[in-house]
Short mmCIF file of C-alpha atoms in Angstrom, two decimals:
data_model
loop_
_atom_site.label_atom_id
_atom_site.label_comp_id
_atom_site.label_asym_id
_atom_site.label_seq_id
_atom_site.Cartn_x
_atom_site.Cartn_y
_atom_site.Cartn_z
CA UNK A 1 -72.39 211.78 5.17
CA UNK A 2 -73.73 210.54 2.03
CA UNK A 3 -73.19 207.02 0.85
CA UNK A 4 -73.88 205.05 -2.46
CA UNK A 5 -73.99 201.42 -2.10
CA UNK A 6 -72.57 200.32 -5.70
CA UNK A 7 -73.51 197.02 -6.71
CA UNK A 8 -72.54 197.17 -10.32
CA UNK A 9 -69.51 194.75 -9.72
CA UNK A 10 -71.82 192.62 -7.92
CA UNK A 11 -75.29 192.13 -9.03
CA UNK A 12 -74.64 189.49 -11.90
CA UNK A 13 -72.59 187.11 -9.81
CA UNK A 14 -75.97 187.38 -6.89
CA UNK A 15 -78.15 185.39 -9.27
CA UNK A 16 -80.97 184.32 -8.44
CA UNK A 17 -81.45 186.50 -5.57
CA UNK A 18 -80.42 189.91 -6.93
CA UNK A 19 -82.48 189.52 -9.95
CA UNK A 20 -85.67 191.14 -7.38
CA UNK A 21 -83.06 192.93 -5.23
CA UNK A 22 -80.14 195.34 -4.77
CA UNK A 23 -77.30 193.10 -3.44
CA UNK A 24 -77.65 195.52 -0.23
CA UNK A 25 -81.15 194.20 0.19
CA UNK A 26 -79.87 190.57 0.63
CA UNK A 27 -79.97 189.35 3.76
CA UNK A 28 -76.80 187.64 5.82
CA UNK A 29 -76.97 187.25 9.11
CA UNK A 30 -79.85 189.01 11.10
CA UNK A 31 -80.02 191.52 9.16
CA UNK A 32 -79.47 192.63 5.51
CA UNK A 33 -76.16 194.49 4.24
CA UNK A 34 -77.99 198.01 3.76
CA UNK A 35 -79.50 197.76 7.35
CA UNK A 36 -76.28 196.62 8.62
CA UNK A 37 -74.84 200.25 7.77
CA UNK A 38 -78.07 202.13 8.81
CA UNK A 39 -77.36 201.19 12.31
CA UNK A 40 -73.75 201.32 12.07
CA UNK A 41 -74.33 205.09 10.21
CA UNK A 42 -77.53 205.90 11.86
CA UNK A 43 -77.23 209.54 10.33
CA UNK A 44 -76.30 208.66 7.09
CA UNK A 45 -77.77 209.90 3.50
CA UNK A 46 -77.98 206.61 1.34
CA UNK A 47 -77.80 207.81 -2.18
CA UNK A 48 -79.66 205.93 -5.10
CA UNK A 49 -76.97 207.02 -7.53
CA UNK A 50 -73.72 208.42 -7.44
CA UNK A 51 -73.14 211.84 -6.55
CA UNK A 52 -70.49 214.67 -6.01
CA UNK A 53 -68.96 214.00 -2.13
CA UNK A 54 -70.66 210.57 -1.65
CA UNK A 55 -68.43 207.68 -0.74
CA UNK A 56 -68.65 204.83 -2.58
CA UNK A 57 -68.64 201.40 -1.49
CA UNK A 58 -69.61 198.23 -2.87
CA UNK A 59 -72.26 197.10 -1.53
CA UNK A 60 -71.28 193.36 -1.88
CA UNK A 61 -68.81 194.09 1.16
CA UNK A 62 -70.08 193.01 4.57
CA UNK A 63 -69.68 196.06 7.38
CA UNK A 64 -69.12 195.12 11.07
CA UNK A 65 -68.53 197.36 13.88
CA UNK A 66 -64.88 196.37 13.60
CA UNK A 67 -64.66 197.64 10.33
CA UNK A 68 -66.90 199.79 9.15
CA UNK A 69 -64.61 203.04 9.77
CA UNK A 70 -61.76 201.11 8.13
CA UNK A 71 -64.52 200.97 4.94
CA UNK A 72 -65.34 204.70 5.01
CA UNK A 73 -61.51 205.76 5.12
CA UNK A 74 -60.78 203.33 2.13
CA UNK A 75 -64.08 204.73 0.59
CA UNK A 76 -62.90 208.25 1.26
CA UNK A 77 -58.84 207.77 0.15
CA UNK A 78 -57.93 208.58 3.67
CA UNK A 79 -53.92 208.65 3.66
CA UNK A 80 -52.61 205.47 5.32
CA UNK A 81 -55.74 203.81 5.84
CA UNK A 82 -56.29 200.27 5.46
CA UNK A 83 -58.49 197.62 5.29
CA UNK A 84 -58.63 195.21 8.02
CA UNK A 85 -58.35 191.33 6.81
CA UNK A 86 -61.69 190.27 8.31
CA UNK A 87 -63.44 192.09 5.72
CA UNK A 88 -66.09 189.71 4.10
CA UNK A 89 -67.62 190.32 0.37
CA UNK A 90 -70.55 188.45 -1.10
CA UNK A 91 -68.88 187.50 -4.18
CA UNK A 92 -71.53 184.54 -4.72
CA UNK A 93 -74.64 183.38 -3.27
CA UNK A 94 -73.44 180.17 -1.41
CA UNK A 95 -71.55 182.75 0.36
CA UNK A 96 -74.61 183.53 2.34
CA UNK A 97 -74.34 179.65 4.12
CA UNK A 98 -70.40 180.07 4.44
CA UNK A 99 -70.51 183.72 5.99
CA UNK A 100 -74.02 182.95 7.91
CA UNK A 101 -72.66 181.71 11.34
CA UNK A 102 -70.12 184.58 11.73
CA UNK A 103 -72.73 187.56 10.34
CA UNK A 104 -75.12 186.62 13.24
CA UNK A 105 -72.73 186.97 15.46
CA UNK A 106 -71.19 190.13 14.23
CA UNK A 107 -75.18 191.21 13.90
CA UNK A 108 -75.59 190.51 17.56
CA UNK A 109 -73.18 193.10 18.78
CA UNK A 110 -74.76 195.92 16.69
CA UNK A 111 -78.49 194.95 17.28
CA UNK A 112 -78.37 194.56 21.67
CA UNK A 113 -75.95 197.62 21.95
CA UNK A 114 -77.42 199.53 24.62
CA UNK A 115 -80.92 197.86 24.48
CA UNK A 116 -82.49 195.22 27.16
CA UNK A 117 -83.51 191.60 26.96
CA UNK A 118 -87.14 190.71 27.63
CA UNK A 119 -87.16 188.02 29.86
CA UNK A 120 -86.18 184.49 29.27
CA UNK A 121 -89.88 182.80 30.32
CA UNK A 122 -89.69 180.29 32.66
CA UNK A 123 -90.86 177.22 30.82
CA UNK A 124 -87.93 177.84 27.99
CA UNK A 125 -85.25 175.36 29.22
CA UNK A 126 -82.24 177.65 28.51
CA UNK A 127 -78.05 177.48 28.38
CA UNK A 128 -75.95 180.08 27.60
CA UNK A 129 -78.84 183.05 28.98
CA UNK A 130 -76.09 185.72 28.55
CA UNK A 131 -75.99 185.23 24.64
CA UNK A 132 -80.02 184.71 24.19
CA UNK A 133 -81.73 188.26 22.92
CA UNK A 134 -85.44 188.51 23.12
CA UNK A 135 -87.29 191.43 21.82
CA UNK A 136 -90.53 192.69 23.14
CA UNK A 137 -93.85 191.03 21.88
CA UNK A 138 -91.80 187.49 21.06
CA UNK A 139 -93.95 184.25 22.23
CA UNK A 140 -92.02 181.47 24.04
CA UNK A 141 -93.42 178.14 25.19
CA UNK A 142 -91.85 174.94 26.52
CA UNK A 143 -88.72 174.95 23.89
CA UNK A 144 -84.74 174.60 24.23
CA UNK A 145 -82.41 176.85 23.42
CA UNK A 146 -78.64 176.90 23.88
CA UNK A 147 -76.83 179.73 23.27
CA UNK A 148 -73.40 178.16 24.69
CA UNK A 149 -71.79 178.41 21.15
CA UNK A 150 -73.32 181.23 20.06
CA UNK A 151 -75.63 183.93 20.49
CA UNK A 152 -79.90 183.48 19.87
CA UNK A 153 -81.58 186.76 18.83
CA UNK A 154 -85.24 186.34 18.49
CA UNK A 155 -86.81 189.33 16.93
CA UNK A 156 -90.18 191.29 17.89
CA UNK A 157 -93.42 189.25 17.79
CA UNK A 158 -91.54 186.14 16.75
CA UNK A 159 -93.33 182.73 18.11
CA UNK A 160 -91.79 179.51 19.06
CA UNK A 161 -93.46 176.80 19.71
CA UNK A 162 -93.64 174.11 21.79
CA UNK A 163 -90.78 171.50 21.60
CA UNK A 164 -89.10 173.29 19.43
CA UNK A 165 -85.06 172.75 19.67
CA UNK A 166 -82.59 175.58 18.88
CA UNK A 167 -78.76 175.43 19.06
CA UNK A 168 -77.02 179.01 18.78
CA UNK A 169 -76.15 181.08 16.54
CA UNK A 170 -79.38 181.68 15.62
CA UNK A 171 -81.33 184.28 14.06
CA UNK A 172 -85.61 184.19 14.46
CA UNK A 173 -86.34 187.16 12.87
CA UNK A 174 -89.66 189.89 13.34
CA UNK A 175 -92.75 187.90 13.50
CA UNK A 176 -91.23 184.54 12.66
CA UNK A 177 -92.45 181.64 13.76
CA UNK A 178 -91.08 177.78 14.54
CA UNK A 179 -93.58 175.23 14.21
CA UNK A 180 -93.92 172.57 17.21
CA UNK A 181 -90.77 169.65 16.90
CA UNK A 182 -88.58 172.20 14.84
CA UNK A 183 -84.64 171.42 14.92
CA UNK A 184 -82.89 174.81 14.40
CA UNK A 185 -79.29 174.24 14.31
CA UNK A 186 -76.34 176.44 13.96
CA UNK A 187 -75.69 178.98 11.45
CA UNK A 188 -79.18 179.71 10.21
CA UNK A 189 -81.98 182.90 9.81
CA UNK A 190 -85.45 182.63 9.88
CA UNK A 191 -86.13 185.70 8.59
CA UNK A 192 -88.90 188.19 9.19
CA UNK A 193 -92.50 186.75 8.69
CA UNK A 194 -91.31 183.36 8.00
CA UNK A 195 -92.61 180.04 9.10
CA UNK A 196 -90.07 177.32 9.68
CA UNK A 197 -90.52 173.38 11.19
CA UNK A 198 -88.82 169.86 10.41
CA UNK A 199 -85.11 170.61 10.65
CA UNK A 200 -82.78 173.32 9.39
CA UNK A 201 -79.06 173.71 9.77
CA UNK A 202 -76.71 176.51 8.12
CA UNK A 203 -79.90 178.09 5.87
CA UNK A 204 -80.69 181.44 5.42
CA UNK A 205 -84.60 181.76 4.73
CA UNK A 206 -84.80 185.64 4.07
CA UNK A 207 -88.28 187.10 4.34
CA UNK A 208 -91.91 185.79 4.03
CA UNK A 209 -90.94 182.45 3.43
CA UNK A 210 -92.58 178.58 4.34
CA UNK A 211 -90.53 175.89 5.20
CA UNK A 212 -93.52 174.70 7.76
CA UNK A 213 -93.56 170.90 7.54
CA UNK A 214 -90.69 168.27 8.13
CA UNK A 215 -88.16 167.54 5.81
CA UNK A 216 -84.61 168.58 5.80
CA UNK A 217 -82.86 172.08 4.65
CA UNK A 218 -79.31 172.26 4.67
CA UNK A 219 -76.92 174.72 3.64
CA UNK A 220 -79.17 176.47 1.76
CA UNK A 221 -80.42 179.87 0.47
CA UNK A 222 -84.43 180.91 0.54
CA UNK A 223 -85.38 183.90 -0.66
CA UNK A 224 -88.65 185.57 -0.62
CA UNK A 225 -92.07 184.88 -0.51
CA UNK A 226 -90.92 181.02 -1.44
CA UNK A 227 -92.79 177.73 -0.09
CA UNK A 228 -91.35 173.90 0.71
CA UNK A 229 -94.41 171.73 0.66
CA UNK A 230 -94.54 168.97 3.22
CA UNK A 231 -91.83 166.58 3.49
CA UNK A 232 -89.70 168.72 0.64
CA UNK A 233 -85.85 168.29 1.60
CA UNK A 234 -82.51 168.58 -0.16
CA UNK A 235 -79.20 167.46 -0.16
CA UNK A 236 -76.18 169.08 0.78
CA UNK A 237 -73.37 166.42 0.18
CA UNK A 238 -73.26 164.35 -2.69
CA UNK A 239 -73.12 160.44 -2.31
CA UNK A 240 -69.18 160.67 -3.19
CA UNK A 241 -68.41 163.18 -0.53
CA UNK A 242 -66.79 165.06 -3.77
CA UNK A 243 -66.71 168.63 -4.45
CA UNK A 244 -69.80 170.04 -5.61
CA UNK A 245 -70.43 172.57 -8.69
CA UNK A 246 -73.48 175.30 -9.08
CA UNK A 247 -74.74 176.47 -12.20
CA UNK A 248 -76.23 179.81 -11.84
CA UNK A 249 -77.54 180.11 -15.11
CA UNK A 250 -77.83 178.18 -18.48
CA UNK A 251 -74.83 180.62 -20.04
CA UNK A 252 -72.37 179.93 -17.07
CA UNK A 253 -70.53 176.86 -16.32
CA UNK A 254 -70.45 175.14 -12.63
CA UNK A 255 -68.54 176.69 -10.33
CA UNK A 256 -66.80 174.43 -7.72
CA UNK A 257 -67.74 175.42 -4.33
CA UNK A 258 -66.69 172.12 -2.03
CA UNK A 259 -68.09 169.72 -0.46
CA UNK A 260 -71.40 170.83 1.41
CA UNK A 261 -73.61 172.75 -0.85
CA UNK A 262 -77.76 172.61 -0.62
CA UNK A 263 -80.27 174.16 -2.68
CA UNK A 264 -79.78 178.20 -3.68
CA UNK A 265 -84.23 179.49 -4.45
CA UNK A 266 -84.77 182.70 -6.28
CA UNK A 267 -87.68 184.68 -4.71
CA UNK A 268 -91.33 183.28 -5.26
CA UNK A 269 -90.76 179.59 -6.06
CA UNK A 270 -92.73 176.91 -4.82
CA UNK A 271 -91.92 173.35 -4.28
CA UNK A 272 -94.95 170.60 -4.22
CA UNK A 273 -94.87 167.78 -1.21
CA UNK A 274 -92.53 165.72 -0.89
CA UNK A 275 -89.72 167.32 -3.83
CA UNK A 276 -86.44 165.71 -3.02
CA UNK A 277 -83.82 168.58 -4.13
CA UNK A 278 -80.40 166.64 -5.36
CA UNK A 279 -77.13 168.53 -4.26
CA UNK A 280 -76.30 171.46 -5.24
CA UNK A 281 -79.46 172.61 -6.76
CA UNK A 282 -80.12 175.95 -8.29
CA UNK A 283 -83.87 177.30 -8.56
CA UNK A 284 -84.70 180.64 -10.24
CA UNK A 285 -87.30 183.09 -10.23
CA UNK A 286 -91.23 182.28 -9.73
CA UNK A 287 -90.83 178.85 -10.12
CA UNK A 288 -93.50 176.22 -9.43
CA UNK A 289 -91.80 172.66 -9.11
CA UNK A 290 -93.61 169.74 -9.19
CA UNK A 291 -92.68 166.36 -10.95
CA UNK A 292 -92.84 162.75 -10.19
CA UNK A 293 -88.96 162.47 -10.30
CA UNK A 294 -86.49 164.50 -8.85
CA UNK A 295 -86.17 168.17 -10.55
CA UNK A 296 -82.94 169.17 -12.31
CA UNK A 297 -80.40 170.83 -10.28
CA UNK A 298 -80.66 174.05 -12.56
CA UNK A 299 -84.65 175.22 -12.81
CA UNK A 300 -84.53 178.32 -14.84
CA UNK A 301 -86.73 181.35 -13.93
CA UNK A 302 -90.73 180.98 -14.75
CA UNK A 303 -90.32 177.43 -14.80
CA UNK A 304 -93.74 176.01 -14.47
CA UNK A 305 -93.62 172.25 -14.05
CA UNK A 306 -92.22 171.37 -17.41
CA UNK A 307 -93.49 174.28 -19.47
CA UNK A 308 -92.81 178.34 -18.82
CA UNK A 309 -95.15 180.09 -16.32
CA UNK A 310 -97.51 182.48 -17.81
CA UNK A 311 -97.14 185.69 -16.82
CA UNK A 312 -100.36 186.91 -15.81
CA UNK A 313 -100.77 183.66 -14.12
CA UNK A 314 -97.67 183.92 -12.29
CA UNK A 315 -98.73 187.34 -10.77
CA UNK A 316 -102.06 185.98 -9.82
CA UNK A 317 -100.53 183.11 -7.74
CA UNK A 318 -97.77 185.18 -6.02
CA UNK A 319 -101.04 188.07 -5.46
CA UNK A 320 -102.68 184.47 -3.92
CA UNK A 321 -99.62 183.90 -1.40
CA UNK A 322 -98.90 187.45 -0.34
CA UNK A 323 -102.64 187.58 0.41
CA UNK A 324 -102.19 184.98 3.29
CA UNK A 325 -99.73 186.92 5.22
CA UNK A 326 -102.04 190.12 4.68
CA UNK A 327 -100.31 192.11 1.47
CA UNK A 328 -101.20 191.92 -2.18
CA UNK A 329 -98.61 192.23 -4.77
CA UNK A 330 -97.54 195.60 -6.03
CA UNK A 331 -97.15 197.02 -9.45
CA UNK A 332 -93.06 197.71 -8.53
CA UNK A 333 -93.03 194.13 -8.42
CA UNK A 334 -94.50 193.00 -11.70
CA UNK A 335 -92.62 196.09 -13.32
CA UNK A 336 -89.39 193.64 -11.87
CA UNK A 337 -91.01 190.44 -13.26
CA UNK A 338 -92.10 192.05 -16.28
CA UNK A 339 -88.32 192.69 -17.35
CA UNK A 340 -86.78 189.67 -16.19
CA UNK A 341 -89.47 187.52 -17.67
CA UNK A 342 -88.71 189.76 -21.25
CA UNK A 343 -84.76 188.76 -21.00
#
């Protein structure tokens, strides 16, 4: 079976996160939508562009076990087939926080299937055992988890430390790590390689990312390779308790999403100490924000303080920050840069 995963009705609306990514590459839930149908499809072909007797499905729609066949009969014209009404597409990004509780637990039942739980170590004070998933090589000391609302996976080589405080669903994703103190609460991904402390509720943090230090994250989208200095937080409800509007870029109006919305980060943005993120913020690409009021709640990509990031000197500081979790920018990377920073 060959599949293409079409993100051509997608990929404009994903700003800022698929500006560095096919939309199959973002990450909701544990895992991200293309590895989603790898383990659903494990003998699958995925196809980088369309081609005679591949099925084509967008790759903005989210596939469970419930309805992944459903998707390939669609995707095929099978006669008579239909689409269950639990199917979820990420239209927009604050879909990621609104979807994020139910794709973990959708994740959950693909990711155990048929596979065993290291042990639960006997200084974790734990409720809910039967809905906790540890994979080999993760490090648990003297924390709290309760997985009586939902399940806890916690991928290989993850670390939590001590005193840490985790309410289910929960994703802690390969090699992650929880500083001492953190407050994980429902609905939220740390992913892989991320370090996470303070407190976090309904956030997706999606790969490589720093959110070590207290300060509060709410609702709210991370995406890669991004850093919260010390004491950063934002704000997911506006003073009013009135709806709340994103603007995803300087050509598009707001777009009403309700009442809880926090801050949406493009991929390899940086926030100084102490930023205080007002509701509703938008942050684009390789941005490094740092002001002595609060920033804007649109930051355009290459935003450099006040001015626009140099480009040479933009690679050299993301080179800088790969370089402390042991990899180096690559030249597929700046080739992705290179273009966006040209628009």
């Amino acid at each position: 079976m060959i599949i293409f995963l079409d993100e051509s009705k997608s990929k404009a609306n994903l700003i800022p996160f698929s500006y560095t990514r096919h939309v199959a590459d973002i990450r909701v839930g544990i895992l991200t939508i293309r590895q989603k149908w790898a383990i659903l499809l494990p003998k699958a072909i995925f196809a980088d562009k369309l081609q005679a007797g591949a099925l084509n499905i967008d790759a903005a729609v989210i596939p469970t076990n419930d309805n992944y066949k459903a998707l390939l009969n669609a995707s095929a014209n099978v006669e008579g087939s239909k689409l269950p009404s639990d199917i979820k597409t990420l239209s927009w990004p604050w879909l990621i926080t609104h979807y994020n509780d139910w794709a973990i637990r959708k994740d959950f039942e693909i990711i155990i299937r048929g596979k065993t739980s290291a042990p639960i170590p006997s200084c974790v004070q734990a409720s809910g055992e039967e809905n906790i998933f540890i994979e080999k090589g993760a490090i648990l000391r003297h924390c709290i988890i309760n997985a009586e609302n939902g399940p806890v996976y916690i991928g290989k080589n993850a670390e939590i430390m001590e005193g840490s405080l985790i309410r289910g669903p929960i994703a802690i994703c390969e090699s992650a790590m929880l500083k001492m103190g953190a407050k994980i609460y429902a609905g939220t991904t740390i992913g892989p390689y991320c370090v996470a402390g303070g407190e976090i509720k309904n956030s997706m943090l999606m790969g490589y990312s720093n959110k070590a230090h207290d300060g509060y994250l709410g609702d709210s989208v991370i995406g890669e390779w991004c850093n919260l200095g010390a004491g950063t937080s934002n704000s997911n409800l506006k003073n009013t308790g009135g709806n709340v509007r994103y603007k995803l870029s300087e050509k598009l109006d707001g777009f009403e999403v309700g009442t809880k919305a926090g801050l949406l980060m493009g991929d390899y943005s940086r926030a100084a100490i102490n930023t205080s993120f007002n509701t509703g913020s938008v942050v684009g690409v390789c941005c490094n924000i740092f002001s002595e009021r609060n920033p804007p709640v649109f930051i355009p990509n290459f935003t450099w303080g006040d001015e626009k990031y140099i480009l040479e000197k933009a690679f050299r500081d993301i080179d800088n920050w790969k370089k402390m979790k042991g990899q180096a920018i690559t030249e597929e990377e700046k080739n992705i840069l290179q273009q966006l920073y040209n628009q």
